[in-house]
Amino acid sequence: MNLNPPAFNSFQNDGLTLAYFDEGDPSGPPVLLIHGFASSATVNWVHTGWLKTLGDAGYRVIALDNRGHGASEKPHDPAVYHPDMMAGDAVALLDHLGIPSAHIMGYSMGARISAFLAISDPERVLSLVFGGLGIGMCDGVGDWDPIAEALLAPSLADVTHARGRMFRAFAEQTKSDRFALAACISTSRDLVSREDIAKIEAPTLVAVGSKDDIAGSGEALAVLMPNAKALDIPNRDHMLATGDRVFKAGVVDFYAGLSN
């Protein structure tokens, strides 16, 4: 399996320079991938095999590095990381590429961004995949302030909070800008109301690992939506579900079903 990073290009939105790749079958249906917090397009979608899976299935595969992440610009101002703003980046990328609508797939924070996109610009969304985020989309996913504190700590050795250590170690592994991530996590957790989630009419797959203690129930989110179904990713937690083969097969089947 070729998991080498693809070539990245850049575009401008909201005064920021943002990086993206555009791979797969250029004539295939477009899928726009939106990665999770502290990750990147490469880590979330290339290293896990998603680019190959979707490319082999005949899709045009597009992914951006969210502001504050990857090769995109990394402001340290929390005010610029609300999910509606990052959804605006995704729409701007579709505009930049001349794509009127696409299948939108996000993981964790990327799922939240995808929901905001679907609410603000429903005509741009052919379908949705919410990975790694269930009813936490509406009800919250617990206290993440210790994660911001962990990111700002002098070193990993100074962090005692278990989830904080996990994200600090991940940020160091991916050589991320810890100050940008701390700014991002303070404002990127805006909730989607149950009333707004119920307005999303696009076909939706909600995929959550059975051992995920962050996402909340996928089924509980799916039942709020008029055209959604849940996919259980067996024996996977929040981190390990990302590239799981059951998740991939479920998404490919979901997309195939949309064309029938």
mmCIF file of C-alpha atoms in Angstrom:
data_model
loop_
_atom_site.group_PDB
_atom_site.id
_atom_site.type_symbol
_atom_site.label_atom_id
_atom_site.label_comp_id
_atom_site.label_asym_id
_atom_site.label_seq_id
_atom_site.Cartn_x
_atom_site.Cartn_y
_atom_site.Cartn_z
ATOM 1 C CA MET A 1 0.000 0.000 0.000
ATOM 2 C CA ASN A 2 1.436 3.369 -1.015
ATOM 3 C CA LEU A 3 0.951 5.683 1.936
ATOM 4 C CA ASN A 4 3.369 8.388 0.786
ATOM 5 C CA PRO A 5 1.999 11.922 1.170
ATOM 6 C CA PRO A 6 0.542 13.414 -2.001
ATOM 7 C CA ALA A 7 1.500 16.783 -3.415
ATOM 8 C CA PHE A 8 -0.071 19.721 -1.595
ATOM 9 C CA ASN A 9 -1.227 23.026 -3.028
ATOM 10 C CA SER A 10 -2.573 26.093 -1.231
ATOM 11 C CA PHE A 11 -5.423 28.584 -1.402
ATOM 12 C CA GLN A 12 -6.456 31.679 0.526
ATOM 13 C CA ASN A 13 -9.485 32.199 2.736
ATOM 14 C CA ASP A 14 -10.281 34.592 5.554
ATOM 15 C CA GLY A 15 -6.793 36.048 5.335
ATOM 16 C CA LEU A 16 -5.134 32.650 5.839
ATOM 17 C CA THR A 17 -3.077 30.427 3.551
ATOM 18 C CA LEU A 18 -4.424 26.885 3.713
ATOM 19 C CA ALA A 19 -2.951 23.665 2.324
ATOM 20 C CA TYR A 20 -4.803 20.865 0.559
ATOM 21 C CA PHE A 21 -4.366 17.885 -1.734
ATOM 22 C CA ASP A 22 -6.527 16.839 -4.676
ATOM 23 C CA GLU A 23 -5.924 13.214 -5.668
ATOM 24 C CA GLY A 24 -7.707 10.080 -6.840
ATOM 25 C CA ASP A 25 -9.814 9.904 -10.002
ATOM 26 C CA PRO A 26 -10.242 13.488 -11.284
ATOM 27 C CA SER A 27 -13.444 12.490 -13.064
ATOM 28 C CA GLY A 28 -14.879 10.607 -10.068
ATOM 29 C CA PRO A 29 -17.394 11.896 -7.520
ATOM 30 C CA PRO A 30 -15.608 14.340 -5.192
ATOM 31 C CA VAL A 31 -15.101 13.480 -1.520
ATOM 32 C CA LEU A 32 -13.881 16.284 0.745
ATOM 33 C CA LEU A 33 -12.116 15.002 3.867
ATOM 34 C CA ILE A 34 -11.859 17.131 7.029
ATOM 35 C CA HIS A 35 -9.440 15.869 9.672
ATOM 36 C CA GLY A 36 -9.619 15.906 13.451
ATOM 37 C CA PHE A 37 -8.032 18.029 16.144
ATOM 38 C CA ALA A 38 -4.215 17.911 16.342
ATOM 39 C CA SER A 39 -4.071 15.820 13.167
ATOM 40 C CA SER A 40 -3.600 16.760 9.507
ATOM 41 C CA ALA A 41 -4.748 15.666 6.073
ATOM 42 C CA THR A 42 -1.700 13.413 5.789
ATOM 43 C CA VAL A 43 -1.951 11.843 9.240
ATOM 44 C CA ASN A 44 -5.739 11.416 9.208
ATOM 45 C CA TRP A 45 -6.316 10.383 5.598
ATOM 46 C CA VAL A 46 -3.067 9.223 3.971
ATOM 47 C CA HIS A 47 -1.244 7.289 6.705
ATOM 48 C CA THR A 48 -4.482 5.497 7.601
ATOM 49 C CA GLY A 49 -5.068 4.371 3.999
ATOM 50 C CA TRP A 50 -8.199 6.420 3.324
ATOM 51 C CA LEU A 51 -6.733 8.132 0.250
ATOM 52 C CA LYS A 52 -5.921 4.758 -1.295
ATOM 53 C CA THR A 53 -9.261 3.222 -0.302
ATOM 54 C CA LEU A 54 -11.355 6.018 -1.776
ATOM 55 C CA GLY A 55 -9.078 6.526 -4.777
ATOM 56 C CA ASP A 56 -9.228 2.817 -5.628
ATOM 57 C CA ALA A 57 -13.022 3.012 -5.351
ATOM 58 C CA GLY A 58 -13.098 5.659 -8.091
ATOM 59 C CA TYR A 59 -13.480 8.860 -6.096
ATOM 60 C CA ARG A 60 -11.779 12.209 -6.426
ATOM 61 C CA VAL A 61 -10.224 12.610 -2.974
ATOM 62 C CA ILE A 62 -9.697 16.114 -1.605
ATOM 63 C CA ALA A 63 -8.471 16.987 1.873
ATOM 64 C CA LEU A 64 -7.390 20.199 3.531
ATOM 65 C CA ASP A 65 -5.178 20.942 6.495
ATOM 66 C CA ASN A 66 -7.469 22.841 8.838
ATOM 67 C CA ARG A 67 -6.260 26.239 9.989
ATOM 68 C CA GLY A 68 -3.795 25.721 12.817
ATOM 69 C CA HIS A 69 -2.804 22.286 11.525
ATOM 70 C CA GLY A 70 -0.466 20.585 9.063
ATOM 71 C CA ALA A 71 0.962 22.899 6.416
ATOM 72 C CA SER A 72 -1.759 25.532 6.816
ATOM 73 C CA GLU A 73 -1.260 28.855 8.542
ATOM 74 C CA LYS A 74 -1.343 28.629 12.347
ATOM 75 C CA PRO A 75 -2.710 31.715 14.104
ATOM 76 C CA HIS A 76 -2.561 31.734 17.904
ATOM 77 C CA ASP A 77 -5.821 33.681 18.354
ATOM 78 C CA PRO A 78 -8.661 31.507 19.717
ATOM 79 C CA ALA A 79 -11.218 33.763 18.011
ATOM 80 C CA VAL A 80 -10.450 32.282 14.573
ATOM 81 C CA TYR A 81 -11.083 28.618 15.410
ATOM 82 C CA HIS A 82 -14.858 28.422 15.729
ATOM 83 C CA PRO A 83 -16.157 25.499 13.640
ATOM 84 C CA ASP A 84 -18.336 27.706 11.445
ATOM 85 C CA MET A 85 -15.164 29.537 10.375
ATOM 86 C CA MET A 86 -13.378 26.286 9.574
ATOM 87 C CA ALA A 87 -16.470 25.134 7.673
ATOM 88 C CA GLY A 88 -16.052 28.314 5.658
ATOM 89 C CA ASP A 89 -12.532 27.184 4.756
ATOM 90 C CA ALA A 90 -13.921 23.900 3.421
ATOM 91 C CA VAL A 91 -16.538 25.692 1.309
ATOM 92 C CA ALA A 92 -13.858 28.076 0.038
ATOM 93 C CA LEU A 93 -11.771 25.083 -1.052
ATOM 94 C CA LEU A 94 -14.720 23.713 -3.032
ATOM 95 C CA ASP A 95 -15.078 27.158 -4.631
ATOM 96 C CA HIS A 96 -11.343 27.275 -5.352
ATOM 97 C CA LEU A 97 -11.586 23.930 -7.154
ATOM 98 C CA GLY A 98 -14.834 24.799 -8.939
ATOM 99 C CA ILE A 99 -16.764 21.980 -7.251
ATOM 100 C CA PRO A 100 -20.459 22.771 -6.731
ATOM 101 C CA SER A 101 -21.101 19.930 -4.260
ATOM 102 C CA ALA A 102 -19.253 16.996 -2.725
ATOM 103 C CA HIS A 103 -19.499 14.115 -0.308
ATOM 104 C CA ILE A 104 -18.244 15.542 2.987
ATOM 105 C CA MET A 105 -16.481 13.319 5.500
ATOM 106 C CA GLY A 106 -15.017 14.480 8.793
ATOM 107 C CA TYR A 107 -13.421 12.785 11.771
ATOM 108 C CA SER A 108 -13.907 14.057 15.341
ATOM 109 C CA MET A 109 -13.451 17.846 15.151
ATOM 110 C CA GLY A 110 -13.729 17.391 11.380
ATOM 111 C CA ALA A 111 -17.169 15.828 11.852
ATOM 112 C CA ARG A 112 -18.262 18.885 13.824
ATOM 113 C CA ILE A 113 -16.936 21.158 11.079
ATOM 114 C CA SER A 114 -18.814 19.032 8.515
ATOM 115 C CA ALA A 115 -22.048 19.484 10.444
ATOM 116 C CA PHE A 116 -21.639 23.255 10.514
ATOM 117 C CA LEU A 117 -20.959 23.153 6.756
ATOM 118 C CA ALA A 118 -24.105 21.113 6.128
ATOM 119 C CA ILE A 119 -26.199 23.548 8.165
ATOM 120 C CA SER A 120 -24.815 26.709 6.545
ATOM 121 C CA ASP A 121 -24.421 25.430 2.963
ATOM 122 C CA PRO A 122 -26.667 22.390 2.486
ATOM 123 C CA GLU A 123 -26.570 22.711 -1.296
ATOM 124 C CA ARG A 124 -22.825 21.913 -1.247
ATOM 125 C CA VAL A 125 -23.323 18.544 0.502
ATOM 126 C CA LEU A 126 -24.087 15.326 -1.399
ATOM 127 C CA SER A 127 -23.734 13.216 1.745
ATOM 128 C CA LEU A 128 -22.081 13.271 5.162
ATOM 129 C CA VAL A 129 -19.897 10.902 7.122
ATOM 130 C CA PHE A 130 -19.431 11.804 10.775
ATOM 131 C CA GLY A 131 -16.534 9.709 12.078
ATOM 132 C CA GLY A 132 -15.518 9.673 15.732
ATOM 133 C CA LEU A 133 -18.326 11.949 16.902
ATOM 134 C CA GLY A 134 -21.813 10.901 17.916
ATOM 135 C CA ILE A 135 -24.227 12.649 20.267
ATOM 136 C CA GLY A 136 -21.248 14.550 21.656
ATOM 137 C CA MET A 137 -21.858 16.762 18.607
ATOM 138 C CA CYS A 138 -24.869 18.151 20.484
ATOM 139 C CA ASP A 139 -24.201 17.377 24.127
ATOM 140 C CA GLY A 140 -20.463 17.993 24.394
ATOM 141 C CA VAL A 141 -17.550 15.625 24.834
ATOM 142 C CA GLY A 142 -16.452 16.326 28.384
ATOM 143 C CA ASP A 143 -13.906 18.654 29.911
ATOM 144 C CA TRP A 144 -11.153 19.428 27.424
ATOM 145 C CA ASP A 145 -9.560 22.292 29.357
ATOM 146 C CA PRO A 146 -6.881 19.880 30.687
ATOM 147 C CA ILE A 147 -5.906 19.202 27.068
ATOM 148 C CA ALA A 148 -5.247 22.887 26.447
ATOM 149 C CA GLU A 149 -3.224 22.966 29.673
ATOM 150 C CA ALA A 150 -1.287 19.893 28.545
ATOM 151 C CA LEU A 151 -0.470 21.506 25.215
ATOM 152 C CA LEU A 152 0.871 24.592 26.974
ATOM 153 C CA ALA A 153 2.867 22.714 29.623
ATOM 154 C CA PRO A 154 6.672 23.036 29.466
ATOM 155 C CA SER A 155 7.053 19.344 28.609
ATOM 156 C CA LEU A 156 5.143 16.085 28.389
ATOM 157 C CA ALA A 157 6.731 15.067 31.700
ATOM 158 C CA ASP A 158 4.799 17.897 33.368
ATOM 159 C CA VAL A 159 1.414 16.518 32.235
ATOM 160 C CA THR A 160 -0.435 14.152 34.563
ATOM 161 C CA HIS A 161 -3.945 14.260 33.038
ATOM 162 C CA ALA A 162 -4.382 11.039 31.019
ATOM 163 C CA ARG A 163 -6.230 12.496 28.028
ATOM 164 C CA GLY A 164 -4.023 15.572 28.144
ATOM 165 C CA ARG A 165 -0.937 13.362 27.928
ATOM 166 C CA MET A 166 -2.445 11.486 24.982
ATOM 167 C CA PHE A 167 -3.043 14.643 22.965
ATOM 168 C CA ARG A 168 0.248 16.272 23.993
ATOM 169 C CA ALA A 169 2.124 13.163 22.865
ATOM 170 C CA PHE A 170 0.162 13.106 19.595
ATOM 171 C CA ALA A 171 0.931 16.790 19.000
ATOM 172 C CA GLU A 172 4.628 16.135 19.551
ATOM 173 C CA GLN A 173 4.543 13.090 17.304
ATOM 174 C CA THR A 174 2.995 15.151 14.485
ATOM 175 C CA LYS A 175 5.335 18.118 15.191
ATOM 176 C CA SER A 176 2.335 20.407 15.610
ATOM 177 C CA ASP A 177 2.255 24.030 16.788
ATOM 178 C CA ARG A 178 1.129 23.491 20.381
ATOM 179 C CA PHE A 179 0.099 27.114 20.868
ATOM 180 C CA ALA A 180 -2.124 27.070 17.781
ATOM 181 C CA LEU A 181 -3.696 23.814 18.965
ATOM 182 C CA ALA A 182 -4.340 25.230 22.428
ATOM 183 C CA ALA A 183 -6.064 28.215 20.822
ATOM 184 C CA CYS A 184 -8.047 25.903 18.569
ATOM 185 C CA ILE A 185 -9.324 23.620 21.303
ATOM 186 C CA SER A 186 -10.605 26.543 23.337
ATOM 187 C CA THR A 187 -13.133 27.611 20.686
ATOM 188 C CA SER A 188 -13.596 24.729 18.212
ATOM 189 C CA ARG A 189 -16.016 22.836 20.467
ATOM 190 C CA ASP A 190 -19.129 24.892 19.718
ATOM 191 C CA LEU A 191 -22.114 22.565 19.959
ATOM 192 C CA VAL A 192 -24.684 21.848 17.272
ATOM 193 C CA SER A 193 -28.225 22.143 18.639
ATOM 194 C CA ARG A 194 -30.532 19.180 18.321
ATOM 195 C CA GLU A 195 -32.887 21.412 16.348
ATOM 196 C CA ASP A 196 -30.161 22.227 13.817
ATOM 197 C CA ILE A 197 -28.899 18.650 13.499
ATOM 198 C CA ALA A 198 -32.485 17.564 12.756
ATOM 199 C CA LYS A 199 -32.552 19.976 9.803
ATOM 200 C CA ILE A 200 -29.716 18.185 7.982
ATOM 201 C CA GLU A 201 -31.400 16.218 5.214
ATOM 202 C CA ALA A 202 -28.288 14.879 3.458
ATOM 203 C CA PRO A 203 -27.761 11.105 3.688
ATOM 204 C CA THR A 204 -25.493 10.627 6.686
ATOM 205 C CA LEU A 205 -23.395 7.835 8.166
ATOM 206 C CA VAL A 206 -22.359 8.208 11.824
ATOM 207 C CA ALA A 207 -19.393 5.918 12.551
ATOM 208 C CA VAL A 208 -18.099 5.576 16.121
ATOM 209 C CA GLY A 209 -15.754 3.050 17.720
ATOM 210 C CA SER A 210 -17.375 0.780 20.286
ATOM 211 C CA LYS A 211 -14.628 1.689 22.790
ATOM 212 C CA ASP A 212 -14.654 5.423 22.007
ATOM 213 C CA ASP A 213 -15.107 7.304 25.300
ATOM 214 C CA ILE A 214 -15.022 10.725 23.629
ATOM 215 C CA ALA A 215 -17.571 10.667 20.787
ATOM 216 C CA GLY A 216 -20.807 9.779 22.520
ATOM 217 C CA SER A 217 -23.354 7.414 20.983
ATOM 218 C CA GLY A 218 -23.480 7.314 17.190
ATOM 219 C CA GLU A 219 -26.969 5.818 17.254
ATOM 220 C CA ALA A 220 -28.239 8.619 19.512
ATOM 221 C CA LEU A 221 -27.065 11.194 16.983
ATOM 222 C CA ALA A 222 -28.348 9.283 13.947
ATOM 223 C CA VAL A 223 -31.900 9.017 15.316
ATOM 224 C CA LEU A 224 -32.110 12.803 15.519
ATOM 225 C CA MET A 225 -31.509 13.125 11.778
ATOM 226 C CA PRO A 226 -34.057 12.380 9.043
ATOM 227 C CA ASN A 227 -31.712 10.411 6.769
ATOM 228 C CA ALA A 228 -28.934 9.011 8.951
ATOM 229 C CA LYS A 229 -27.722 5.616 10.112
ATOM 230 C CA ALA A 230 -25.096 4.532 12.611
ATOM 231 C CA LEU A 231 -22.086 2.270 12.066
ATOM 232 C CA ASP A 232 -20.430 0.613 15.046
ATOM 233 C CA ILE A 233 -16.670 0.171 14.633
ATOM 234 C CA PRO A 234 -15.971 -2.885 16.819
ATOM 235 C CA ASN A 235 -13.312 -2.822 19.546
ATOM 236 C CA ARG A 236 -11.855 0.532 18.529
ATOM 237 C CA ASP A 237 -11.281 3.633 20.641
ATOM 238 C CA HIS A 238 -11.200 7.227 19.396
ATOM 239 C CA MET A 239 -7.679 7.006 17.998
ATOM 240 C CA LEU A 240 -7.713 3.488 16.572
ATOM 241 C CA ALA A 241 -11.082 3.773 14.826
ATOM 242 C CA THR A 242 -9.746 6.309 12.339
ATOM 243 C CA GLY A 243 -8.244 3.859 9.847
ATOM 244 C CA ASP A 244 -10.225 0.762 10.752
ATOM 245 C CA ARG A 245 -11.169 -1.595 7.896
ATOM 246 C CA VAL A 246 -14.790 -1.878 9.096
ATOM 247 C CA PHE A 247 -15.037 1.913 8.976
ATOM 248 C CA LYS A 248 -13.593 2.010 5.464
ATOM 249 C CA ALA A 249 -15.809 -0.772 4.155
ATOM 250 C CA GLY A 250 -18.838 0.876 5.723
ATOM 251 C CA VAL A 251 -18.126 4.178 4.024
ATOM 252 C CA VAL A 252 -17.483 2.587 0.604
ATOM 253 C CA ASP A 253 -20.757 0.648 0.938
ATOM 254 C CA PHE A 254 -22.573 3.796 2.058
ATOM 255 C CA TYR A 255 -21.354 5.696 -1.002
ATOM 256 C CA ALA A 256 -22.205 2.800 -3.316
ATOM 257 C CA GLY A 257 -25.721 2.720 -1.906
ATOM 258 C CA LEU A 258 -26.223 6.395 -2.665
ATOM 259 C CA SER A 259 -25.750 5.791 -6.385
ATOM 260 C CA ASN A 260 -28.257 2.926 -6.554
#
